[in-house]
Short mmCIF file of C-alpha atoms and ligand atoms in Angstrom, two decimals:
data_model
loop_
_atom_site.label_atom_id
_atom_site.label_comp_id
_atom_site.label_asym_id
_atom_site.label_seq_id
_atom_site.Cartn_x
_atom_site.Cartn_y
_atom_site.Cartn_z
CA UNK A 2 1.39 -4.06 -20.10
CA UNK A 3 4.03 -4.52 -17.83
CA UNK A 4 7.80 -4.37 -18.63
CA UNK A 5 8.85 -7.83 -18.32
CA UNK A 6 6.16 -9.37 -20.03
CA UNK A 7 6.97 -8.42 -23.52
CA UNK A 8 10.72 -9.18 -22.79
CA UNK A 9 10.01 -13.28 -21.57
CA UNK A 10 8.63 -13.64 -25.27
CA UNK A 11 12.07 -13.63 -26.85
CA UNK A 12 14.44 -14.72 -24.02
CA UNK A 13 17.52 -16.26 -25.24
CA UNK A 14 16.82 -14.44 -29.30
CA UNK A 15 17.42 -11.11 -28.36
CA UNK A 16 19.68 -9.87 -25.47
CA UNK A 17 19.09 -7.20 -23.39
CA UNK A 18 21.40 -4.88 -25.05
CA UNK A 19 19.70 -5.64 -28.49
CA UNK A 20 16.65 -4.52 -26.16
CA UNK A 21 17.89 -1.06 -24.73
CA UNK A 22 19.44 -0.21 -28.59
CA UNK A 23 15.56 -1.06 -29.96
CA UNK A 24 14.02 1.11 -27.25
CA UNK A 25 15.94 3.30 -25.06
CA UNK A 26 17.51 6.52 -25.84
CA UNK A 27 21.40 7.61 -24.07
CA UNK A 28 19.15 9.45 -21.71
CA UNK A 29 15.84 7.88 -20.86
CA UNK A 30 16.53 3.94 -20.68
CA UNK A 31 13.66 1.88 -20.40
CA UNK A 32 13.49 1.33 -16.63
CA UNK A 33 13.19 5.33 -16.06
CA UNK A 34 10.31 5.52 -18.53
CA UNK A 35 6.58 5.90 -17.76
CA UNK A 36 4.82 2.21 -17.82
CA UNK A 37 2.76 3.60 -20.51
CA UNK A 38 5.68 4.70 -22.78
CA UNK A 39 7.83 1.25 -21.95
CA UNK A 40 4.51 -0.20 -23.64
CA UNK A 41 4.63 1.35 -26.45
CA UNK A 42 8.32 1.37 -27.17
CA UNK A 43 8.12 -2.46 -27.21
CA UNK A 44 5.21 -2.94 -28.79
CA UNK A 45 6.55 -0.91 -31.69
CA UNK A 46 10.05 -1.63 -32.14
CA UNK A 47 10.20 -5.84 -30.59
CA UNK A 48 9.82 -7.90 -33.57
CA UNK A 49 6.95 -10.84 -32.70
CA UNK A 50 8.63 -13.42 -31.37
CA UNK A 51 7.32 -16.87 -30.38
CA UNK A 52 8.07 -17.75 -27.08
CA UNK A 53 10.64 -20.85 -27.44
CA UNK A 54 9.44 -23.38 -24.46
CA UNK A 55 12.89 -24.96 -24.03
CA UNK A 56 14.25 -21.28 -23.12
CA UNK A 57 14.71 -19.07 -19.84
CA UNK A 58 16.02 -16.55 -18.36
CA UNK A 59 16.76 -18.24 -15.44
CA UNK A 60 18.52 -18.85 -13.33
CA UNK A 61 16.57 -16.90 -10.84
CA UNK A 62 17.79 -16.34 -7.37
CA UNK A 63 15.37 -17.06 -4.93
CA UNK A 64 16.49 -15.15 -1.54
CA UNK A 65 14.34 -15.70 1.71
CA UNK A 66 15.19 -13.02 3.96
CA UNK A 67 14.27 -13.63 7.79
CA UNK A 68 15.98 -12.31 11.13
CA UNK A 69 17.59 -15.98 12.02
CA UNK A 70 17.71 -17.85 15.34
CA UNK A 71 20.93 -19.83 16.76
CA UNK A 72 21.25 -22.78 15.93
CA UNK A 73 22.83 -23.52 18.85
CA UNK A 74 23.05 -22.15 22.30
CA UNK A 75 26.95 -21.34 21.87
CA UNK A 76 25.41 -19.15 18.79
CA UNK A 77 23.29 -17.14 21.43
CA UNK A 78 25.67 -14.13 22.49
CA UNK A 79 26.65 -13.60 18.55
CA UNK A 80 22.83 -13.53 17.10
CA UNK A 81 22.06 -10.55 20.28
CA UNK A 82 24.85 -8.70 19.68
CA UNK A 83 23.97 -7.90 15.98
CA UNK A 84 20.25 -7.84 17.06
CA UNK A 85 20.91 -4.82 19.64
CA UNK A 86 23.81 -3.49 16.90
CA UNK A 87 20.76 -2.85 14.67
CA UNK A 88 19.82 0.88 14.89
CA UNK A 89 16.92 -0.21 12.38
CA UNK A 90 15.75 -2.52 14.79
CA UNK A 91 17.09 -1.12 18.70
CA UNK A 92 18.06 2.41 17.90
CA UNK A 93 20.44 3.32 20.39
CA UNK A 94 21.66 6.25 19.59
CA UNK A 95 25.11 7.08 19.70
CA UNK A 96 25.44 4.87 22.57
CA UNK A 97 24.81 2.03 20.28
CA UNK A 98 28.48 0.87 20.13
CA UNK A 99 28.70 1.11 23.48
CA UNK A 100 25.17 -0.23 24.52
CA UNK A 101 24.50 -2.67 22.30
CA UNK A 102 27.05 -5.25 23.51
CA UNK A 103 26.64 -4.58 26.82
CA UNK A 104 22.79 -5.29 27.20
CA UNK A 105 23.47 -8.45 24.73
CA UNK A 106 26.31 -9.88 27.07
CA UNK A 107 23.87 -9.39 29.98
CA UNK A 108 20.28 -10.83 28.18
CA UNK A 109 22.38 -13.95 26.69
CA UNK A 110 22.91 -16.51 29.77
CA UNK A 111 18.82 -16.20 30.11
CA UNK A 112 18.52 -16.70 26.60
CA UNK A 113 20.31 -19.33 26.26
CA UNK A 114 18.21 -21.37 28.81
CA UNK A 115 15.45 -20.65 26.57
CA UNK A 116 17.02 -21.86 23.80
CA UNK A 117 18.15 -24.96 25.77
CA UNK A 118 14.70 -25.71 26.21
CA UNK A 119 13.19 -25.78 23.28
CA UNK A 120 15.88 -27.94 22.22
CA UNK A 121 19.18 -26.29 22.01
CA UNK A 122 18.47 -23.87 19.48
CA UNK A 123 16.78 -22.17 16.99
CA UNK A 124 14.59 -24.40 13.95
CA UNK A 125 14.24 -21.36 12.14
CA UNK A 126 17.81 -22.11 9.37
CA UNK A 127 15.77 -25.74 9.09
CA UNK A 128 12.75 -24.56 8.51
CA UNK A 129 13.60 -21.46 6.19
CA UNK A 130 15.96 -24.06 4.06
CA UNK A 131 13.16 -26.29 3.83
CA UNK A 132 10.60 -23.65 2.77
CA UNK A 133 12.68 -21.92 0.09
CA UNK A 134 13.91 -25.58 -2.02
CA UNK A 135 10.37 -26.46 -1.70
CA UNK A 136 8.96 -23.77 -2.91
CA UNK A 137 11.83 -23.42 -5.87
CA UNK A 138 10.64 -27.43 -6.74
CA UNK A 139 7.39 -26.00 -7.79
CA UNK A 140 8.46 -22.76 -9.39
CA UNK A 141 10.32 -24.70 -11.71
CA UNK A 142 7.45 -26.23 -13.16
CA UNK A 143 5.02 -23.62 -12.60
CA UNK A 144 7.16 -20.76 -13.98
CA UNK A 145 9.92 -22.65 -16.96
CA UNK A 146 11.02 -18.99 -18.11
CA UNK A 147 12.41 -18.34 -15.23
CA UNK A 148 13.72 -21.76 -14.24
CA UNK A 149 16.12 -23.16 -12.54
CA UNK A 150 15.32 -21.44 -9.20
CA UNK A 151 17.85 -20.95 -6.74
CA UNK A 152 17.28 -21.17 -2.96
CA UNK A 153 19.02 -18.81 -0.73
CA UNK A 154 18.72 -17.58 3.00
CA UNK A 155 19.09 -14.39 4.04
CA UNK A 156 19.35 -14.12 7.99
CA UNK A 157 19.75 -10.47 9.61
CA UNK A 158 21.18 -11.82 12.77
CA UNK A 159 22.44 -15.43 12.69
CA UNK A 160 24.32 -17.51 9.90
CA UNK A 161 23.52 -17.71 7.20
CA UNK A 162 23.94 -14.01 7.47
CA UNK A 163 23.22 -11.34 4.28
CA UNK A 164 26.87 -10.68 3.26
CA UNK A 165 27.40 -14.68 3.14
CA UNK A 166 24.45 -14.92 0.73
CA UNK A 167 25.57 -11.98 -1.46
CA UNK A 168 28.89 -13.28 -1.72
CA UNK A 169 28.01 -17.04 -2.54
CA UNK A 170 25.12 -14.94 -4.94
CA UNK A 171 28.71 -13.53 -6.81
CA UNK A 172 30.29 -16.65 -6.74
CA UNK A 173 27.40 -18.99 -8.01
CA UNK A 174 27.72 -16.47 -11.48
CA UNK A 175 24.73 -13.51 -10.44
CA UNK A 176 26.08 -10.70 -10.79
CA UNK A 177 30.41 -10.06 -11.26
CA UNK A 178 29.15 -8.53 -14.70
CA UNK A 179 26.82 -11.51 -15.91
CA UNK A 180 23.56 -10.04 -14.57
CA UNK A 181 21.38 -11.58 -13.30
CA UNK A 182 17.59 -11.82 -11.48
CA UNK A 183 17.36 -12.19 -7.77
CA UNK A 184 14.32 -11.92 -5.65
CA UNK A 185 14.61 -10.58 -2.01
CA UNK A 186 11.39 -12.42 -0.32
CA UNK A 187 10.49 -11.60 2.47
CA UNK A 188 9.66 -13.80 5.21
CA UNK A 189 7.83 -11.38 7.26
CA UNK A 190 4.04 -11.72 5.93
CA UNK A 191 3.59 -8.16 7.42
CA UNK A 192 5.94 -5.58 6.95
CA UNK A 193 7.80 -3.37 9.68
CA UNK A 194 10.47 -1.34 9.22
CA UNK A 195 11.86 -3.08 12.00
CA UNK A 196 11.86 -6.71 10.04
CA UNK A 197 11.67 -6.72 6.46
CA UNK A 198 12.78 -2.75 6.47
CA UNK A 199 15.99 -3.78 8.69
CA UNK A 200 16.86 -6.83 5.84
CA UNK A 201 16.60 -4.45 3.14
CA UNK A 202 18.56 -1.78 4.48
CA UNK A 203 21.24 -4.18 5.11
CA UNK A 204 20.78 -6.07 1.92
CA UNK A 205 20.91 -2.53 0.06
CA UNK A 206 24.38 -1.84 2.27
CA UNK A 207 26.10 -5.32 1.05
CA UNK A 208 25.21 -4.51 -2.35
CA UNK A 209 26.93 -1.17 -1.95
CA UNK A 210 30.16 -2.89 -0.59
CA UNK A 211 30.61 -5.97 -2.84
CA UNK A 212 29.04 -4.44 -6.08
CA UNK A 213 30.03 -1.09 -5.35
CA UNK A 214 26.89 0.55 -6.19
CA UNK A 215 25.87 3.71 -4.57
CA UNK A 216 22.89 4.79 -6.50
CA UNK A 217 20.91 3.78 -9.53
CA UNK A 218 17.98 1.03 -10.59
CA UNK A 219 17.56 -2.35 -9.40
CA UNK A 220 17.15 -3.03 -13.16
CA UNK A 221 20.93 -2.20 -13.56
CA UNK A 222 22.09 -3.82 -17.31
CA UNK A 223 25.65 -2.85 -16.34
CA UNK A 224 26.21 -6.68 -15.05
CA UNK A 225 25.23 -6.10 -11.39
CA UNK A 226 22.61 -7.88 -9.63
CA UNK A 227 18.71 -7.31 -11.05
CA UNK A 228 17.14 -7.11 -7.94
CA UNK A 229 13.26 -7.58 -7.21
CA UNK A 230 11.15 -7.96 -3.80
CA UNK A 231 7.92 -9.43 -2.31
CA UNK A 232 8.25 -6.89 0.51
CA UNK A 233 4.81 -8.21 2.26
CA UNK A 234 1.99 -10.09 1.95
CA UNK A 235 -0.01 -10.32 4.77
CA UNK A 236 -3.55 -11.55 3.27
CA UNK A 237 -2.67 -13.76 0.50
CA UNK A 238 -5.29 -16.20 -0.01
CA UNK A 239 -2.65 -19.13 0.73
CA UNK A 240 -1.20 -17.77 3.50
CA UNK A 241 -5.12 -17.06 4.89
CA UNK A 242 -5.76 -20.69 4.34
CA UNK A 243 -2.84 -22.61 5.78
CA UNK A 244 -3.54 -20.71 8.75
CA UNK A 245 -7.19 -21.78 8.78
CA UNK A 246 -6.56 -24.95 8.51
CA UNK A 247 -4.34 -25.14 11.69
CA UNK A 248 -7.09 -23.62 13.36
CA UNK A 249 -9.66 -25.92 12.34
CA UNK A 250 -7.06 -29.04 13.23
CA UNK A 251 -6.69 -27.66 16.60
CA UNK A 252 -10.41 -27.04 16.74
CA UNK A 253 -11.09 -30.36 16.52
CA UNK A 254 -9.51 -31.34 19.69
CA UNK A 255 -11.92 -29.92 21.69
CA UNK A 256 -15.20 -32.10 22.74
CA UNK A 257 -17.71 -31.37 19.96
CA UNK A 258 -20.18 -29.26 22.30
CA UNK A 259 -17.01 -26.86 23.21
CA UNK A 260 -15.94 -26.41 20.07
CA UNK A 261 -17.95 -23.48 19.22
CA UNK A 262 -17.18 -22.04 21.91
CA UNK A 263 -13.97 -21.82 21.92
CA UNK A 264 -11.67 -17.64 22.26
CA UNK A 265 -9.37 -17.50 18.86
CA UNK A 266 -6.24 -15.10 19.92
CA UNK A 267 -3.97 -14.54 17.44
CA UNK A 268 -0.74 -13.55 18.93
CA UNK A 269 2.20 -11.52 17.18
CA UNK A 270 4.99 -9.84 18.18
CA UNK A 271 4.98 -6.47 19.61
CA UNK A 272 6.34 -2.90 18.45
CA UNK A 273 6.92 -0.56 21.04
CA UNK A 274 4.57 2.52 20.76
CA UNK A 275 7.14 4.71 19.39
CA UNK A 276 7.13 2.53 16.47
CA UNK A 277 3.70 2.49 16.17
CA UNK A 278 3.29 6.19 16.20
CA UNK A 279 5.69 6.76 14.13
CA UNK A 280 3.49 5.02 11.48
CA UNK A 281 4.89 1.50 10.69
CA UNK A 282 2.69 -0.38 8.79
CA UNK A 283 3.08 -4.00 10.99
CA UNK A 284 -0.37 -3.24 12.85
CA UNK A 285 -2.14 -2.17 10.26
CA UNK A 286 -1.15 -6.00 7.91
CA UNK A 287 -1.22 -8.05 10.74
CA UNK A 288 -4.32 -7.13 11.22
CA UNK A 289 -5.44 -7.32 7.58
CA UNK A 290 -4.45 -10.95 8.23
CA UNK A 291 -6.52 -11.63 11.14
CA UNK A 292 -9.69 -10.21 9.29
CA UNK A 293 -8.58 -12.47 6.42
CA UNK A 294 -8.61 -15.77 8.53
CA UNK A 295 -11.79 -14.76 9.92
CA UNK A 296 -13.36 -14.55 7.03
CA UNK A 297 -12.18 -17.35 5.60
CA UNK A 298 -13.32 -19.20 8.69
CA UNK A 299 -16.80 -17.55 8.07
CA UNK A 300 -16.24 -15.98 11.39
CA UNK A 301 -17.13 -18.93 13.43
CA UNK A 302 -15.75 -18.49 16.86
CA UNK A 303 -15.23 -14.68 18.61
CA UNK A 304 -11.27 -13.80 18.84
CA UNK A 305 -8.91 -10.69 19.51
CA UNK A 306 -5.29 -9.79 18.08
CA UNK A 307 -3.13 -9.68 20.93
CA UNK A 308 0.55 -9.04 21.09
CA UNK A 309 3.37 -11.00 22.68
CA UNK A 310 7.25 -11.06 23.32
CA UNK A 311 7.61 -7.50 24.57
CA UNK A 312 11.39 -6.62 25.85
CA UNK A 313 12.88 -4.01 28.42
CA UNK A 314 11.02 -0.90 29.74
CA UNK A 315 9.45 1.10 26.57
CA UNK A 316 5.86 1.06 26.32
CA UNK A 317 4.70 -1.76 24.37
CA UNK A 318 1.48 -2.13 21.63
CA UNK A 319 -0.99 -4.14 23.54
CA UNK A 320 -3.10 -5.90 24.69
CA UNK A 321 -0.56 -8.50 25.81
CA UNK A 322 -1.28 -12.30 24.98
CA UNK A 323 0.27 -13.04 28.45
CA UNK A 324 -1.98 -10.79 30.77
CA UNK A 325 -5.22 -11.56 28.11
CA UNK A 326 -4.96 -15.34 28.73
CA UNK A 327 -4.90 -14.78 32.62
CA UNK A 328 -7.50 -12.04 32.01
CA UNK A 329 -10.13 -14.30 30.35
CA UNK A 330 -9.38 -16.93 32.82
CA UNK A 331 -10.15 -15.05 35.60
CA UNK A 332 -13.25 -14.00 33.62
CA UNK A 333 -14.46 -17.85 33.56
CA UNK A 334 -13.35 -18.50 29.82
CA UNK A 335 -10.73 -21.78 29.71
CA UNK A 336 -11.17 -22.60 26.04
CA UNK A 337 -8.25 -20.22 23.81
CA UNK A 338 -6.41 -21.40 21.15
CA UNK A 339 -3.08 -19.25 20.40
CA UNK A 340 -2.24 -18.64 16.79
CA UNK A 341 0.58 -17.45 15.95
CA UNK A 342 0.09 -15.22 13.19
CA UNK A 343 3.52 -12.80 11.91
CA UNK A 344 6.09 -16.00 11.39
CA UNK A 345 6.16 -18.45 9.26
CA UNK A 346 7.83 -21.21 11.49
CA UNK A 347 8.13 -22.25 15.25
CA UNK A 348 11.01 -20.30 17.51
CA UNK A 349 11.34 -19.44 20.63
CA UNK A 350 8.54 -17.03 21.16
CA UNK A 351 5.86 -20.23 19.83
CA UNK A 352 8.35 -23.15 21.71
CA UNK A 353 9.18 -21.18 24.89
CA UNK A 354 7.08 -18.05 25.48
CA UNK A 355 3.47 -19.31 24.12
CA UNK A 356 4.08 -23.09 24.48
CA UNK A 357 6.33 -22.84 28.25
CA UNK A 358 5.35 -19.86 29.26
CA UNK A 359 1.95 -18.40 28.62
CA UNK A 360 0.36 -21.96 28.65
CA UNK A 361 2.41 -24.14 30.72
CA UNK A 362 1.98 -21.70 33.59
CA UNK A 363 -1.77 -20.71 33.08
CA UNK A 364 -2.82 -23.90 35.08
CA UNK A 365 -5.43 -25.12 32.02
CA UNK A 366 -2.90 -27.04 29.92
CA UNK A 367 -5.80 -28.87 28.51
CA UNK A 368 -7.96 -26.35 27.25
CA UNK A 369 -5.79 -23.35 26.62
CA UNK A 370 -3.91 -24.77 22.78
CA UNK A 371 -1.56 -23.86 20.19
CA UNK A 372 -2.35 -23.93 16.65
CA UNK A 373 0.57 -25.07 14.42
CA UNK A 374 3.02 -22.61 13.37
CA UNK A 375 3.27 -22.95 9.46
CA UNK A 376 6.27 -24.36 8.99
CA UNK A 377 6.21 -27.14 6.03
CA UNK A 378 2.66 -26.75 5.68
CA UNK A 379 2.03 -27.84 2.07
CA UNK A 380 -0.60 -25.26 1.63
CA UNK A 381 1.83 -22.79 3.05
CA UNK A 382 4.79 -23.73 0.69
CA UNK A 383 2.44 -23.20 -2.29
CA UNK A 384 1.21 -20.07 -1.49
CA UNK A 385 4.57 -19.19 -1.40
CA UNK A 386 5.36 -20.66 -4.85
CA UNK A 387 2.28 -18.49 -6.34
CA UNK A 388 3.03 -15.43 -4.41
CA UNK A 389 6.70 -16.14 -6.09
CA UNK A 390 5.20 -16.80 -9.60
CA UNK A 391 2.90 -13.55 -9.51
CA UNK A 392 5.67 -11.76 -8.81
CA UNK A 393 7.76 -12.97 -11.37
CA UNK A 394 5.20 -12.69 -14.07
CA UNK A 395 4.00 -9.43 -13.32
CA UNK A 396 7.52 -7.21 -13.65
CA UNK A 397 7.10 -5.32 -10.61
CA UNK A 398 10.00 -4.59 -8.99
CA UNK A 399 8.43 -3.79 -5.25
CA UNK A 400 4.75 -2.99 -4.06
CA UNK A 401 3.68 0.41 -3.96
CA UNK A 402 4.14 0.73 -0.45
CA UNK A 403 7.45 -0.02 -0.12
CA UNK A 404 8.55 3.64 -1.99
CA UNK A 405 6.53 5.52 0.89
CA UNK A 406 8.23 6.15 4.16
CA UNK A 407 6.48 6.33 7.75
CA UNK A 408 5.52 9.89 8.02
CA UNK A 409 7.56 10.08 11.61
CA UNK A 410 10.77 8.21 9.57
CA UNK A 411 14.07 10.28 10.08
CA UNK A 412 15.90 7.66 9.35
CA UNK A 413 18.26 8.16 6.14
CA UNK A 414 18.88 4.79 5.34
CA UNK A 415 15.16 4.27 4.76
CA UNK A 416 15.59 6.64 2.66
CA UNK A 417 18.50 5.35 0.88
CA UNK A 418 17.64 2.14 0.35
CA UNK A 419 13.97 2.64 -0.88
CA UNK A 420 15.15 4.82 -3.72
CA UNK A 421 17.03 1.80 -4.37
CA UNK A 422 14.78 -0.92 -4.56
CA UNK A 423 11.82 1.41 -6.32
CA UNK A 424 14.09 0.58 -9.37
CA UNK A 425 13.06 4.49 -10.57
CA UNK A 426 9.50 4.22 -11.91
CA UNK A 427 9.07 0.50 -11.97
CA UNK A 428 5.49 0.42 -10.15
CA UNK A 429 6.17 2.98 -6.85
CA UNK A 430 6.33 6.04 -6.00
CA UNK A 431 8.97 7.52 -3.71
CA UNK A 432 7.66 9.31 -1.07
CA UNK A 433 10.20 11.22 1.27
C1 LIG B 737 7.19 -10.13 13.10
C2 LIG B 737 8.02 -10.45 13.97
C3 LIG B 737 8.84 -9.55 14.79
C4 LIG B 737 8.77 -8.18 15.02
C5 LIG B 737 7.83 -7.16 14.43
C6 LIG B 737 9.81 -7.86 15.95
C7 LIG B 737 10.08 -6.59 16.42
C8 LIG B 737 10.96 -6.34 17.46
N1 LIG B 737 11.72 -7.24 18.20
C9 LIG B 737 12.48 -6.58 19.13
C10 LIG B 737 13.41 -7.16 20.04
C11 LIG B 737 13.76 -8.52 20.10
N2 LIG B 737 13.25 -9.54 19.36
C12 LIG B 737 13.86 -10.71 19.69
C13 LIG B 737 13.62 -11.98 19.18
C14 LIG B 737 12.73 -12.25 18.16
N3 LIG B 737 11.92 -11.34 17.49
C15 LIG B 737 11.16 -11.98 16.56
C16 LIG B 737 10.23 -11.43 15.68
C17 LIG B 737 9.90 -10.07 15.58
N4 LIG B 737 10.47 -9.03 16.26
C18 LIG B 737 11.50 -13.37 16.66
C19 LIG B 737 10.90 -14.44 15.81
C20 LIG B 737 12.47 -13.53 17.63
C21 LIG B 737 13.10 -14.83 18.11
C22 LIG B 737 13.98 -15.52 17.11
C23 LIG B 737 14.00 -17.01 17.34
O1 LIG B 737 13.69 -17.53 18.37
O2 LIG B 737 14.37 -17.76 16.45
C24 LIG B 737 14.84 -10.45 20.69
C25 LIG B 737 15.81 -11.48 21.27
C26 LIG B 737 15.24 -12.31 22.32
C27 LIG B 737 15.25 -11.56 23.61
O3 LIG B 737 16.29 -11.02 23.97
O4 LIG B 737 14.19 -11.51 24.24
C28 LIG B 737 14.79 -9.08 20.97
C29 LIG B 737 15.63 -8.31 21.94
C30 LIG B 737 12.19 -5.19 18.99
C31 LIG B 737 12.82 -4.12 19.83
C32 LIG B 737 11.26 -5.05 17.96
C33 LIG B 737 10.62 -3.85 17.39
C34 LIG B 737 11.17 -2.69 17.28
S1 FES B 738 11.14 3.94 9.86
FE1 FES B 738 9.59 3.43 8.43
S2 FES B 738 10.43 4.20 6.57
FE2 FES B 738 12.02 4.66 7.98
FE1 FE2 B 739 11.64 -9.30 18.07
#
């Protein structure tokens, strides 16, 4: 039995520090108990209660953390100067300070012309905005106990940025000694330390400076933020299916007697091999998800995993989607589609690099094809209402994974900030 299950069926009847007075001792609250004690502590002392259908324990905060985009070109120079500021994400060293702006001053007049032509900026804000009040519609009738849900965006690099969310968090009445549940989703399907590990790190350091906690459970009862997180989920049936079914659209563009014979590459973002070696998990899920789609597709056309939007001189996880495309070309094969496959909506690596780039320059515009990113796929914003819900109704506070660190990490804010968000005991292990 999990923790939160037993504690849904009295809600609004008995408060949470009626709870820790039934079951905890000055020593040994509930949250740093074995799951198997934390069962049987509520199951002896919680008086049955009948679940009251007009109460909740809502509001829950519903916080979709991504890196961000600019929204406009102007915003270009500010979103890659925090991206080569993060040492999660660009470690520089101790020439970071010094670095960091300098190679972002220099990269931003070229990306701004990439920004300018896909538009003048970034539909990542849109799209993420779109996704999480969606998704929130649904959990409010799919999950009443913890209803309303609140949508929230998390960026790493571009506005709405963490710190703005935490502080509009405090304002809307989470936290400032009222409690309250909030749910750090990520928006990575796959996890990296790079991505999802960089937003927790820094969502871990703005809880520090505007709650002033320094240590202790997400599952705080001292009127601080309850924090949970969907920290991956790279083959959930949903997300395995909206996919598919971009493929299959795109599929069906092709004259019937091509179809079949038609190269799948799914195309995600690159680590650099010092990333990969040091054990990040990114290949590992974003490959989970290719096999996924496959299967789902009953394996119907022959495809690779190939790996795009490498930057400056490091050695790079490969093959590259670039030099593939030109590679099966040459080899006589003109009939690809490119599927994006580690973000959830278009940017500048599907509207420039894939769409401008790899296949407006490969000379077979009409056979070489894009599948949809996912954007407000309807399949897509369910699974990410049930992937929500399952989370909510199953007490977890993070997957198992997320306590263990990559066996090259030396990094001590990993460290930090996964003792954090284990919540003590509440379904990981912490693994220095
Ligand atoms: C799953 C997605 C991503 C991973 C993993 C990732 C790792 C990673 N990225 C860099 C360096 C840069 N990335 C840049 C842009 C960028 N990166 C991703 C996604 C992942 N990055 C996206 C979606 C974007 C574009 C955002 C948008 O268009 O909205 C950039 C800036 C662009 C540029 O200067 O070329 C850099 C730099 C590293 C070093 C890294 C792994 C360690
Ligand atoms: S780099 Fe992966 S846990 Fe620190
Ligand atoms: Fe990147």
């Amino acid at each position: 039995m999990s923790f939160r299950t037993p504690v849904t069926q009295f809600t609004k009847r008995v408060s949470h520090s009626t709870i820790n007075k039934l079951t905890a001792t000055p020593t040994t609250p509930l949250w740093n108990r074995t799951s198997a004690d934390q069962s049987r502590l509520l199951a002896t002392h919680v008086p049955p209660v009948t679940q009251d259908a007009t109460s909740s324990r809502g509001p829950t905060a519903m916080v979709f953390m991504n890196m961000g985009g600019p929204s406009t070109t102007d915003e270009v120079g500010d979103f890659l100067s925090r991206l080569f500021a993060d040492a999660d994400l660009i470690p520089l060293g101790r020439f970071q300070n010094y670095l960091g702006p300098l190679i972002s001053k220099r990269r931003t007049p070229k990306i701004q012309k990439q920004y300018s032509a896909i538009g003048g900026g970034s539909p990542i804000r849109k799209w993420s905005e779109y996704q999480a009040a969606e998704m929130c519609k649904i959990l409010d009738k799919t999950s009443p106990e913890s209803a309303p849900h609140k949508p929230y965006v998390a960026f790493r690099y571009a506005k709405p940025l963490t710190e703005e969310m935490y502080s509009q968090l405090l304002e809307d009445g989470f936290g400032n000694g009222r409690g309250g549940r909030a749910v750090a989703f990520t928006q990575y399907p796959q996890y990296s330390c790079s991505t999802t590990g960089s937003s927790l790190n820094e969502l871990w350091k703005w809880r520090q400076k505007l709650e002033g906690k320094s240590a202790g459970p997400t599952v705080a009862n001292d009127g601080s933020i309850n924090w949970s997180v969907i920290d991956r989920w790279p083959a959930h049936p949903g997300l395995v299916d909206a996919i598919a079914l971009n493929i299959e659209d795109k599929l069906q563009e092709y004259p019937e007697d091509q179809r079949k014979d038609v190269v799948l590459l799914f195309s995600a973002h690159s680590l650099p091999m010092d990333v990969v070696n040091r054990g990040d998990p990114y290949p590992a899920e974003v490959a989970a998800t290719v096999h996924a789609v496959m299967q789902r597709l009953g394996n119907s056309h022959p495809y690779r995993l190939v790996w795009q939007s490498q930057v400056g001189p490091k050695s790079w996880l490969g093959a590259q989607t670039s030099d593939t495309v030109s590679n099966y070309i040459a080899k006589g094969q003109k009939n690809m589609i490119l599927i994006p496959v580690a973000f959830t909506s278009d940017h500048i690596e599907t509207l420039y690099e894939l769409d401008e780039e790899v296949i407006g320059e490969s000379g077979h515009k009409d056979t070489i094809k894009r599948a949809e990113s996912l954007n407000g796929h309807p399949v897509f914003i369910q699974a990410l209402a049930d992937i929500a819900k399952a989370h909510l109704d199953s007490g977890i506070i993070c997957s198992k994974q997320l306590g263990l660190r990559c066996p090259g990490c030396t990094n001590e804010r990993c460290a930090a900030s996964k003792k954090f968000f284990i919540g003590q005991g509440l379904g990981a292990t912490f693994a220095v």
